[in-house]
CSV table of C-alpha atoms in Angstrom, one decimal:
chain,number,residue,atom,x,y,z
L,1,MET,CA,-20.5,38.4,-35.5
L,2,GLU,CA,-22.3,38.0,-38.9
L,3,PRO,CA,-20.3,36.8,-41.9
L,4,TRP,CA,-20.7,40.3,-43.6
L,5,GLU,CA,-19.4,42.0,-40.6
L,6,LYS,CA,-16.2,39.9,-40.4
L,7,VAL,CA,-15.1,41.4,-43.8
L,8,TYR,CA,-16.6,44.8,-43.5
L,9,ILE,CA,-14.5,48.0,-43.7
L,10,LYS,CA,-16.2,50.9,-42.2
L,11,ILE,CA,-14.9,54.2,-43.8
L,12,ARG,CA,-15.6,57.8,-42.5
L,13,GLY,CA,-14.9,61.2,-43.8
L,14,ASP,CA,-14.0,61.9,-47.4
L,15,GLY,CA,-14.0,58.1,-48.3
L,16,ASP,CA,-10.2,57.8,-48.4
L,17,ILE,CA,-9.2,54.2,-47.3
L,18,SER,CA,-5.7,55.3,-46.2
L,19,GLN,CA,-7.3,57.1,-43.3
L,20,ILE,CA,-8.1,53.8,-41.7
L,21,ASP,CA,-4.4,52.8,-41.5
L,22,ASP,CA,-1.1,54.0,-43.2
L,23,HIS,CA,-0.6,50.5,-44.9
L,24,PHE,CA,-3.4,51.3,-47.1
L,25,ALA,CA,-1.6,54.5,-48.5
L,26,GLU,CA,0.9,52.1,-50.1
L,27,LEU,CA,-0.9,48.7,-50.6
L,28,SER,CA,-4.0,47.8,-52.4
L,29,CYS,CA,-6.1,44.7,-51.3
L,30,ILE,CA,-4.8,42.6,-54.0
L,31,ASP,CA,-1.2,43.1,-53.2
L,32,CYS,CA,-1.6,40.9,-50.2
L,33,HIS,CA,-4.9,39.0,-50.9
L,34,ASN,CA,-4.6,38.3,-54.6
L,35,GLY,CA,-8.1,38.2,-56.4
L,36,ASN,CA,-9.3,40.6,-58.9
L,37,SER,CA,-10.1,44.2,-58.2
L,38,ASN,CA,-11.7,45.0,-61.6
L,39,LYS,CA,-14.8,42.8,-61.0
L,40,PRO,CA,-16.9,44.4,-58.2
L,41,ASN,CA,-20.0,42.9,-59.7
L,42,ASP,CA,-18.9,39.4,-60.1
L,43,LYS,CA,-18.3,37.7,-56.6
L,44,ALA,CA,-16.7,34.6,-58.1
L,45,ALA,CA,-14.4,36.4,-60.4
L,46,ALA,CA,-13.4,39.1,-57.7
L,47,HIS,CA,-12.3,36.3,-55.4
L,48,SER,CA,-10.6,34.2,-58.1
L,49,GLY,CA,-7.2,33.0,-56.4
L,50,LEU,CA,-8.0,34.8,-53.2
L,51,ILE,CA,-5.6,34.5,-50.4
L,52,LEU,CA,-7.7,34.4,-47.2
L,53,ASP,CA,-4.9,34.9,-44.8
L,54,PRO,CA,-1.8,36.4,-46.5
L,55,SER,CA,0.0,36.0,-43.2
L,56,GLU,CA,0.0,32.2,-43.6
L,57,TYR,CA,3.5,30.9,-44.3
L,58,VAL,CA,4.0,29.7,-47.8
L,59,ASP,CA,7.5,28.4,-48.7
L,60,GLY,CA,9.0,30.0,-45.6
L,61,THR,CA,7.5,33.5,-45.9
L,62,ASN,CA,4.2,35.5,-46.1
L,63,SER,CA,2.9,38.8,-47.4
L,64,CYS,CA,4.1,40.6,-44.2
L,65,GLY,CA,7.6,39.6,-45.0
L,66,LYS,CA,7.9,41.2,-48.3
L,67,ALA,CA,11.1,43.1,-48.9
L,68,GLY,CA,10.9,46.5,-47.3
L,69,CYS,CA,8.2,45.5,-45.1
L,70,HIS,CA,8.6,43.2,-41.9
L,71,GLU,CA,11.4,40.7,-43.2
L,72,ASN,CA,13.2,40.1,-39.9
L,73,THR,CA,10.1,39.7,-37.7
L,74,VAL,CA,8.4,37.3,-40.3
L,75,ALA,CA,11.8,35.3,-40.6
L,76,ASN,CA,12.0,35.1,-36.9
L,77,TYR,CA,8.3,34.3,-36.2
L,78,LYS,CA,8.4,31.4,-38.6
L,79,ASN,CA,10.6,29.5,-36.1
L,80,SER,CA,8.9,30.8,-32.8
L,81,MET,CA,7.2,28.8,-30.3
L,82,HIS,CA,4.0,30.6,-30.7
L,83,GLN,CA,3.8,29.7,-34.4
L,84,ASN,CA,5.0,26.1,-34.1
L,85,LEU,CA,4.1,24.9,-30.7
L,86,TYR,CA,7.5,23.5,-30.4
L,87,GLY,CA,7.1,23.0,-26.5
L,88,GLU,CA,4.1,20.9,-27.0
L,89,LYS,CA,5.8,19.0,-29.9
L,90,ARG,CA,8.7,18.4,-27.6
L,91,MET,CA,6.5,16.5,-25.0
L,92,VAL,CA,4.8,14.6,-27.7
L,93,ALA,CA,8.0,13.3,-29.0
L,94,LEU,CA,9.6,12.5,-25.7
L,95,ARG,CA,6.3,10.5,-24.6
L,96,SER,CA,6.8,8.7,-27.8
L,97,GLY,CA,10.2,7.6,-27.0
L,98,VAL,CA,11.9,9.7,-29.7
L,99,SER,CA,13.9,12.9,-29.5
L,100,SER,CA,12.2,14.9,-32.3
L,101,PHE,CA,8.7,15.6,-33.4
L,102,GLU,CA,9.6,14.5,-36.9
L,103,GLN,CA,10.5,11.0,-35.6
L,104,CYS,CA,7.2,10.4,-34.1
L,105,PRO,CA,4.9,7.9,-36.1
L,106,GLN,CA,3.2,9.5,-39.1
L,107,SER,CA,-0.2,8.9,-37.5
L,108,THR,CA,0.9,11.1,-34.4
L,109,GLN,CA,2.3,13.7,-36.6
L,110,ASP,CA,-0.9,13.9,-38.6
L,111,GLY,CA,-3.1,13.9,-35.6
L,112,PHE,CA,-1.2,16.6,-34.0
L,113,ASN,CA,-1.1,18.7,-37.1
L,114,GLY,CA,-4.7,18.2,-37.6
L,115,GLU,CA,-5.8,19.1,-34.2
L,116,CYS,CA,-3.4,20.9,-32.1
L,117,THR,CA,-1.9,23.1,-34.7
L,118,SER,CA,-5.2,24.4,-35.7
L,119,CYS,CA,-4.7,27.1,-33.0
L,120,HIS,CA,-1.3,28.4,-34.3
L,121,ALA,CA,-1.5,32.1,-34.8
L,122,THR,CA,-0.5,33.8,-38.0
L,123,CYS,CA,0.5,37.6,-37.9
L,124,GLY,CA,-2.9,38.6,-38.9
L,125,GLN,CA,-4.7,36.7,-36.5
L,126,CYS,CA,-2.9,38.8,-33.7
L,127,HIS,CA,-2.5,42.2,-35.6
L,128,ILE,CA,-5.5,42.4,-37.7
L,129,SER,CA,-8.4,40.1,-37.0
L,130,ILE,CA,-9.8,37.7,-34.3
L,131,PRO,CA,-8.1,34.4,-34.6
L,132,ASN,CA,-9.8,31.7,-36.6
L,133,SER,CA,-10.1,29.4,-33.8
L,134,ALA,CA,-12.3,32.1,-32.1
L,135,GLY,CA,-14.4,32.7,-35.2
L,136,GLY,CA,-12.2,35.1,-37.1
L,137,GLY,CA,-13.3,38.5,-38.6
L,138,PHE,CA,-12.3,42.0,-37.8
L,139,PRO,CA,-12.8,42.8,-34.2
L,140,LYS,CA,-15.8,45.0,-33.2
L,141,SER,CA,-16.1,46.6,-29.8
L,142,GLY,CA,-19.7,48.2,-29.4
L,143,PRO,CA,-20.4,50.1,-32.5
L,144,ILE,CA,-16.6,50.5,-33.4
L,145,TYR,CA,-15.5,48.5,-36.4
L,146,SER,CA,-11.8,47.7,-36.5
L,147,SER,CA,-12.0,47.7,-40.3
L,148,HIS,CA,-8.9,45.7,-41.1
L,149,ARG,CA,-6.6,48.1,-39.0
L,150,PHE,CA,-3.2,46.9,-38.4
L,151,LYS,CA,-2.6,47.0,-34.7
L,152,LYS,CA,1.1,47.0,-33.6
L,153,THR,CA,-0.1,45.8,-30.1
L,154,PRO,CA,-2.6,42.9,-30.2
L,155,ASP,CA,-5.7,43.5,-28.3
L,156,MET,CA,-5.9,41.4,-25.0
L,157,ARG,CA,-9.6,40.3,-25.4
L,158,ASN,CA,-10.0,40.1,-29.1
L,159,ASN,CA,-6.6,38.4,-29.7
L,160,CYS,CA,-4.8,37.0,-26.7
L,161,THR,CA,-7.6,35.6,-24.7
L,162,ALA,CA,-9.6,34.7,-27.9
L,163,CYS,CA,-7.4,31.7,-28.0
L,164,HIS,CA,-6.1,31.5,-24.4
L,165,GLY,CA,-9.6,31.6,-23.2
L,166,SER,CA,-9.9,28.7,-20.9
L,167,ARG,CA,-7.4,28.5,-18.1
L,168,VAL,CA,-5.8,32.0,-18.7
L,169,ALA,CA,-8.9,34.2,-19.3
L,170,HIS,CA,-11.2,32.7,-16.6
L,171,ASP,CA,-8.4,33.1,-14.1
L,172,TYR,CA,-7.2,36.4,-15.2
L,173,TYR,CA,-10.5,38.2,-15.7
L,174,GLY,CA,-12.0,36.5,-12.6
L,175,ASP,CA,-15.3,34.8,-12.8
L,176,ASP,CA,-18.3,35.9,-10.8
L,177,GLU,CA,-20.3,32.7,-11.4
L,178,ALA,CA,-17.4,30.6,-10.3
L,179,GLY,CA,-16.7,32.9,-7.4
L,180,ARG,CA,-13.2,33.7,-8.7
L,181,ASP,CA,-11.7,37.0,-8.2
L,182,ALA,CA,-9.6,38.6,-11.1
L,183,ASP,CA,-5.9,38.5,-11.0
L,184,VAL,CA,-4.5,41.5,-9.2
L,185,HIS,CA,-2.6,42.6,-12.4
L,186,TYR,CA,-5.7,42.7,-14.4
L,187,LEU,CA,-7.4,44.8,-11.5
L,188,MET,CA,-4.4,47.1,-11.7
L,189,GLY,CA,-4.9,47.6,-15.6
L,190,PHE,CA,-2.3,45.4,-17.0
L,191,ASP,CA,-2.9,43.5,-20.1
L,192,CYS,CA,-1.0,40.3,-21.4
L,193,LEU,CA,1.7,42.4,-23.3
L,194,ASP,CA,2.8,44.0,-20.1
L,195,CYS,CA,4.3,40.8,-19.1
L,196,HIS,CA,4.4,38.9,-22.4
L,197,SER,CA,6.7,41.0,-24.7
L,198,GLY,CA,6.8,41.1,-28.5
L,199,ALA,CA,10.1,39.5,-28.3
L,200,GLU,CA,8.6,36.5,-26.6
L,201,MET,CA,6.0,36.1,-29.2
L,202,HIS,CA,8.2,36.6,-32.2
L,203,SER,CA,11.6,35.2,-31.2
L,204,ALA,CA,13.0,32.3,-33.2
L,205,VAL,CA,13.6,29.1,-31.3
L,206,THR,CA,17.3,27.9,-32.0
L,207,ASP,CA,16.8,24.3,-30.6
L,208,LYS,CA,13.3,23.3,-31.4
L,209,ASP,CA,13.6,19.8,-30.1
L,210,ASN,CA,14.9,20.8,-26.7
L,211,THR,CA,12.9,24.0,-26.0
L,212,HIS,CA,10.3,23.6,-23.1
L,213,ARG,CA,7.4,25.9,-23.2
L,214,TYR,CA,8.1,27.3,-19.7
L,215,ASN,CA,11.9,27.4,-20.1
L,216,TYR,CA,13.1,29.8,-22.8
L,217,GLU,CA,14.7,33.1,-23.0
L,218,HIS,CA,12.0,35.6,-23.2
L,219,ALA,CA,9.7,33.9,-20.6
L,220,PRO,CA,8.1,36.5,-18.1
L,221,LYS,CA,9.7,36.8,-14.8
L,222,CYS,CA,8.0,38.1,-11.7
L,223,GLU,CA,11.4,39.5,-10.6
L,224,LYS,CA,11.4,42.0,-13.6
L,225,CYS,CA,8.9,44.2,-11.5
L,226,HIS,CA,9.0,42.7,-8.0
L,227,SER,CA,12.7,42.1,-7.3
L,228,SER,CA,12.7,44.7,-4.5
L,229,ASP,CA,9.7,43.0,-3.0
L,230,ILE,CA,11.3,39.5,-3.2
L,231,ASP,CA,14.8,40.7,-1.8
L,232,ASP,CA,13.1,42.7,1.0
L,233,ALA,CA,14.8,41.4,4.1
L,234,THR,CA,12.2,42.7,6.4
L,235,ASN,CA,9.6,40.3,4.7
L,236,LYS,CA,10.5,37.2,6.5
L,237,TYR,CA,8.1,35.1,4.3
L,238,HIS,CA,10.0,36.2,1.3
L,239,SER,CA,13.5,35.9,2.7
L,240,ILE,CA,12.8,32.4,3.9
L,241,HIS,CA,10.8,31.1,0.9
L,242,LYS,CA,12.2,32.9,-2.1
L,243,GLU,CA,14.5,30.2,-3.3
L,244,LYS,CA,12.5,27.4,-2.0
L,245,THR,CA,9.1,28.0,-3.5
L,246,SER,CA,7.9,29.6,-6.7
L,247,CYS,CA,5.9,32.9,-6.3
L,248,TYR,CA,2.8,30.9,-7.4
L,249,VAL,CA,2.9,28.6,-4.4
L,250,CYS,CA,1.9,31.2,-2.1
L,251,HIS,CA,0.3,33.9,-4.4
L,252,ALA,CA,-1.9,31.8,-6.8
L,253,VAL,CA,-5.5,31.3,-5.8
L,254,SER,CA,-6.2,27.8,-4.8
L,255,THR,CA,-9.7,26.0,-5.2
L,256,THR,CA,-9.1,23.7,-2.3
L,257,LYS,CA,-8.5,26.4,0.0
L,258,GLY,CA,-11.3,28.2,-1.5
L,259,GLU,CA,-11.6,31.6,0.3
L,260,HIS,CA,-10.6,33.9,-2.7
L,261,GLY,CA,-11.8,31.9,-5.6
L,262,SER,CA,-10.6,28.9,-7.7
L,263,TYR,CA,-8.1,27.9,-10.2
L,264,ASN,CA,-9.3,26.5,-13.7
L,265,ASN,CA,-7.2,23.3,-14.2
L,266,CYS,CA,-7.0,21.9,-17.7
L,267,THR,CA,-9.2,18.8,-16.9
L,268,LYS,CA,-12.1,20.9,-15.6
L,269,CYS,CA,-13.0,21.5,-19.4
L,270,HIS,CA,-11.1,18.8,-21.2
L,271,VAL,CA,-12.9,16.0,-19.6
L,272,ALA,CA,-16.4,17.7,-19.3
L,273,ASP,CA,-16.5,18.6,-23.1
L,274,GLU,CA,-14.0,18.1,-25.8
L,275,TRP,CA,-12.2,15.1,-24.5
L,276,LYS,CA,-15.4,13.1,-23.6
L,277,THR,CA,-14.2,10.1,-25.6
L,278,ASP,CA,-11.0,9.7,-23.5
L,279,PRO,CA,-12.1,6.9,-21.0
L,280,ASP,CA,-9.1,7.2,-18.6
L,281,TYR,CA,-10.4,10.8,-18.1
L,282,GLN,CA,-14.1,10.2,-18.4
L,283,ASN,CA,-13.9,7.5,-15.6
L,284,ASN,CA,-11.8,9.3,-13.1
L,285,ASN,CA,-13.2,12.6,-11.7
L,286,PRO,CA,-10.7,15.2,-12.4
L,287,ALA,CA,-8.9,17.5,-10.0
L,288,GLU,CA,-9.9,21.1,-10.6
L,289,ASP,CA,-7.1,22.6,-8.5
L,290,PHE,CA,-3.4,23.0,-8.8
L,291,LYS,CA,-1.3,21.2,-6.3
L,292,ILE,CA,2.0,22.2,-4.7
L,293,GLY,CA,4.6,19.6,-5.8
L,294,ARG,CA,8.4,19.3,-6.5
L,295,ASN,CA,9.7,21.3,-9.3
L,296,PRO,CA,10.1,19.2,-12.5
L,297,LEU,CA,11.9,22.1,-14.4
L,298,LYS,CA,14.6,23.2,-12.0
L,299,SER,CA,17.0,25.7,-13.7
L,300,ASP,CA,19.1,28.8,-12.9
L,301,LYS,CA,16.0,30.9,-13.8
L,302,ARG,CA,13.5,28.6,-11.8
L,303,PRO,CA,15.6,27.1,-8.9
L,304,TYR,CA,12.8,26.5,-6.5
L,305,ASN,CA,12.2,23.2,-4.8
L,306,PHE,CA,8.4,23.6,-4.8
L,307,VAL,CA,6.1,24.8,-7.4
L,308,THR,CA,2.5,24.6,-8.4
L,309,LEU,CA,1.5,21.8,-10.7
L,310,ARG,CA,-1.7,21.1,-12.8
L,311,HIS,CA,-3.1,17.9,-14.1
L,312,ILE,CA,-2.7,17.8,-17.8
L,313,PRO,CA,-5.2,15.8,-20.1
L,314,ILE,CA,-2.8,13.2,-21.3
L,315,ALA,CA,-3.4,9.5,-21.0
L,316,ARG,CA,-1.6,6.4,-22.3
L,317,THR,CA,-4.4,6.0,-24.7
L,318,SER,CA,-4.9,9.7,-25.7
L,319,TYR,CA,-3.7,9.4,-29.2
L,320,ASP,CA,-5.5,6.1,-30.0
L,321,ASN,CA,-8.1,8.0,-32.0
L,322,TRP,CA,-5.3,9.3,-34.1
L,323,GLY,CA,-4.4,5.6,-35.0
L,324,ALA,CA,-1.4,5.9,-32.8
L,325,SER,CA,-2.4,3.3,-30.3
L,326,GLY,CA,0.5,2.1,-28.1
L,327,THR,CA,2.9,4.6,-29.4
L,328,LEU,CA,3.4,6.5,-26.2
L,329,THR,CA,6.1,4.2,-25.0
L,330,ASP,CA,7.8,6.5,-22.6
L,331,TYR,CA,4.5,7.7,-21.0
L,332,ASP,CA,5.9,6.7,-17.6
L,333,LYS,CA,8.8,9.0,-17.6
L,334,TYR,CA,7.2,12.3,-18.0
L,335,GLU,CA,5.0,13.9,-15.3
L,336,THR,CA,1.3,14.3,-16.0
L,337,TRP,CA,1.1,16.9,-13.2
L,338,LYS,CA,3.2,19.5,-14.8
L,339,LEU,CA,4.4,22.9,-13.9
L,340,ALA,CA,1.7,25.5,-13.9
L,341,THR,CA,1.8,29.4,-13.8
L,342,PRO,CA,-1.9,30.2,-12.6
L,343,HIS,CA,-2.9,33.6,-13.8
L,344,SER,CA,-4.8,34.0,-10.5
L,345,ILE,CA,-2.4,36.0,-8.6
L,346,GLN,CA,-3.4,37.8,-5.5
L,347,ARG,CA,-1.5,39.4,-2.7
L,348,TRP,CA,-3.7,37.8,-0.1
L,349,THR,CA,-4.6,34.1,-0.8
L,350,ALA,CA,-5.8,31.3,1.4
L,351,GLN,CA,-1.9,30.6,1.8
L,352,THR,CA,-1.0,34.1,2.7
L,353,ASP,CA,-3.9,35.5,4.4
L,354,THR,CA,-3.1,35.5,8.1
L,355,THR,CA,-6.2,37.4,9.3
L,356,GLY,CA,-7.0,36.7,12.8
L,357,GLY,CA,-3.5,35.9,14.0
L,358,LYS,CA,-3.1,32.8,12.1
L,359,THR,CA,0.7,32.0,11.1
L,360,CYS,CA,1.8,31.0,7.7
L,361,SER,CA,2.6,27.6,9.0
L,362,GLU,CA,-0.9,27.1,9.9
L,363,LYS,CA,-2.2,28.3,6.5
L,364,CYS,CA,0.3,26.3,4.4
L,365,HIS,CA,2.6,24.0,6.1
L,366,ILE,CA,1.4,20.4,7.0
L,367,ILE,CA,1.1,20.3,10.8
L,368,ASN,CA,-0.9,17.4,12.2
L,369,GLY,CA,-2.4,16.7,8.8
L,370,ASN,CA,-3.6,20.2,8.1
L,371,ASN,CA,-3.2,21.6,4.6
L,372,LYS,CA,-2.2,18.1,3.3
L,373,ASP,CA,-4.7,18.4,0.6
L,374,ILE,CA,-2.9,21.3,-1.3
L,375,TYR,CA,0.2,19.1,-1.9
L,376,ILE,CA,0.5,16.2,-4.3
L,377,PHE,CA,1.3,12.8,-2.8
L,378,GLU,CA,1.9,9.5,-4.5
L,379,GLU,CA,-1.2,8.2,-2.4
L,380,TYR,CA,-3.5,10.8,-4.0
L,381,ILE,CA,-2.5,9.7,-7.5
L,382,GLN,CA,-2.5,6.1,-6.7
L,383,ASN,CA,-6.2,6.5,-5.7
L,384,ASN,CA,-7.4,8.6,-8.5
L,385,TRP,CA,-5.0,7.8,-11.5
L,386,PRO,CA,-3.2,4.6,-10.8
L,387,ASP,CA,-1.7,4.5,-14.2
L,388,GLU,CA,-0.1,7.7,-13.6
L,389,VAL,CA,1.9,6.9,-10.4
L,390,ASN,CA,5.3,6.2,-12.3
L,391,SER,CA,4.9,9.2,-14.5
L,392,ASN,CA,4.7,11.6,-11.4
L,393,LYS,CA,7.2,10.0,-9.0
L,394,ASP,CA,9.6,12.9,-9.6
L,395,VAL,CA,7.1,15.5,-8.6
L,396,VAL,CA,5.3,14.0,-5.5
L,397,VAL,CA,6.3,15.6,-2.2
L,398,ASP,CA,6.3,12.4,-0.1
L,399,ASP,CA,9.8,12.1,1.2
L,400,HIS,CA,10.9,15.8,0.4
L,401,LEU,CA,8.9,17.9,2.9
L,402,PRO,CA,10.8,19.4,5.8
L,403,SER,CA,11.4,16.8,8.6
L,404,TRP,CA,9.9,19.1,11.3
L,405,TRP,CA,6.5,19.0,9.6
L,406,SER,CA,4.3,16.5,11.2
L,407,LYS,CA,2.2,14.6,8.5
I,1,MET,CA,-1.7,52.4,-17.2
I,2,THR,CA,-4.5,54.0,-15.2
I,3,LYS,CA,-3.5,57.4,-16.4
I,4,LYS,CA,-3.6,56.1,-20.0
I,5,ILE,CA,-7.1,54.7,-19.5
I,6,LEU,CA,-8.1,58.0,-18.2
I,7,LEU,CA,-6.7,59.9,-21.1
I,8,MET,CA,-8.0,57.5,-23.6
I,9,PHE,CA,-11.7,57.6,-22.4
I,10,PRO,CA,-12.7,60.9,-23.8
I,11,ILE,CA,-11.1,59.9,-27.2
I,12,VAL,CA,-12.8,56.6,-27.3
I,13,PHE,CA,-16.2,58.2,-26.2
I,14,PHE,CA,-16.0,60.9,-28.9
I,15,LEU,CA,-15.2,58.2,-31.5
I,16,ALA,CA,-17.9,56.2,-30.3
I,17,CYS,CA,-20.6,59.0,-30.7
I,18,THR,CA,-19.4,59.8,-34.2
I,19,GLN,CA,-19.7,56.1,-35.0
I,20,ILE,CA,-23.2,55.9,-33.8
I,21,ILE,CA,-24.1,59.0,-35.9
I,22,ASP,CA,-22.7,57.2,-38.8
I,23,GLU,CA,-24.5,54.1,-38.1
I,24,GLU,CA,-27.9,56.0,-38.7
I,25,ASP,CA,-27.3,55.7,-42.5
I,26,PRO,CA,-25.6,52.6,-43.0
I,27,TYR,CA,-26.2,52.2,-46.7
I,28,THR,CA,-24.3,55.2,-47.9
I,29,VAL,CA,-21.4,54.3,-50.1
I,30,ALA,CA,-18.6,56.1,-48.3
I,31,TYR,CA,-15.8,54.7,-50.3
I,32,SER,CA,-14.5,57.2,-53.0
I,33,GLY,CA,-11.9,55.3,-54.7
I,34,ASP,CA,-12.1,52.8,-57.6
I,35,ASP,CA,-10.7,49.6,-56.1
I,36,GLY,CA,-13.4,47.1,-56.8
I,37,CYS,CA,-12.7,45.0,-53.6
I,38,LEU,CA,-13.3,48.1,-51.6
I,39,VAL,CA,-16.5,48.9,-53.5
I,40,CYS,CA,-17.9,46.0,-52.0
I,41,HIS,CA,-16.2,45.7,-48.6
I,42,THR,CA,-17.0,49.2,-47.5
I,43,ASN,CA,-20.7,48.6,-48.5
I,44,GLU,CA,-22.7,47.2,-45.7
I,45,ALA,CA,-25.9,46.7,-47.6
I,46,ARG,CA,-23.9,45.0,-50.5
I,47,LEU,CA,-22.1,42.7,-48.0
I,48,LYS,CA,-25.3,41.6,-46.4
I,49,ALA,CA,-26.6,40.7,-49.6
I,50,LEU,CA,-23.7,38.8,-50.7
I,51,ALA,CA,-22.6,37.2,-47.3
I,52,PRO,CA,-25.8,36.0,-45.8
I,53,ALA,CA,-25.8,34.7,-42.2
I,54,GLY,CA,-25.3,31.2,-41.2
I,55,GLY,CA,-22.5,30.4,-43.7
I,56,ASP,CA,-19.3,30.1,-41.9
I,57,ASP,CA,-19.9,30.4,-38.2
I,58,ASP,CA,-19.6,26.8,-37.2
I,59,ASP,CA,-17.8,26.0,-34.1
I,60,PRO,CA,-16.0,29.2,-33.1
I,61,GLY,CA,-14.0,28.3,-30.1
I,62,GLY,CA,-10.9,29.2,-28.4
I,63,GLY,CA,-8.9,27.0,-26.2
């Protein structure tokens, strides 16, 4: 999008700006953006004191949170995971051997705040414009300009997957080039907000140091829509597995098994592009698939023994370029093959497709060595990432598979 | 959801057509008020002159 298009407001009809959005009936531009509306012929003067994104928090609030506007939502969102990346900060702290991000070395905090939090989303980056990290500007679909319209529900493509564009978008939308089928929910017309509610996005986190990004109150649950399927006693696959394996173990598309597409693991991009300078990953060919492993996040909501895991791009030396060399003192304590929730769901996957009379056991269980490659074993980590063996000792399946399986 | 899409399609199609007709005369100043900000930001020709290409497009990405 050209720079002028990013700030262009297309007016129709009789020239009344409030026709674009009700907000403009009560608010002028300078009410939120500051600047000088009396200097249309002097660009510098008109933009004097300009607030580019009025929804950036300053002193704990922003323009959207003014009295009589969206005070409660803004107050909650200030402490939300989506705004603060608390889940990521928690893991940085734990690997650094401390219990809070604020206790991490200053170099780590600065590095994280300089690079990782550049993606955090303000109100406007979800409800008005395309997020800054995806280029910014008002969304434009074909010839239609959004013209600074305030959207109660963010747009899946212009907002959600503008940021969550690697793993999530490529899996969810499918990818013809990669031979990847789209997620069945996408094909049924569901967008992100059908599962990820406004409450999930806006809610304040009360215990920021102990909130995991996959374990929090408003996290989506398959059971919300599929409880009757999961509890269907006539479906023996479900009745046998429902408390032992997560839904993803069977219904996420696997690259290794390959028949229906592939999963876009983190390291597929991080090693090939942005993280080229990370020698530990550069020197070891990344795994592009998820693996089935033991559940590192067992809870009442997620009681399963086995879940899907993805290889995350974290090495003992990852923060060295922040000047934080040697600070990941507890690197060995936390898995680098971490819980994954692939957005590549299909009813029939290589694990569930029993076409031709094959049994579920033949497709997924390890019998006479078959299917071993979709599970994560210590030997596999030892052969590829010997420095990560200790980190993953609690997720490898070695001594935890059913005794009747013949490895 | 499918029903919603089917209902929205004629509306979107209609809006798209009116927008295309509008595009044929992009330099008309459509804004009728006196807010100086909008005098510029609703004027395509003026914005093109004041915000030339190539200024701020570095590294748009998305993770």
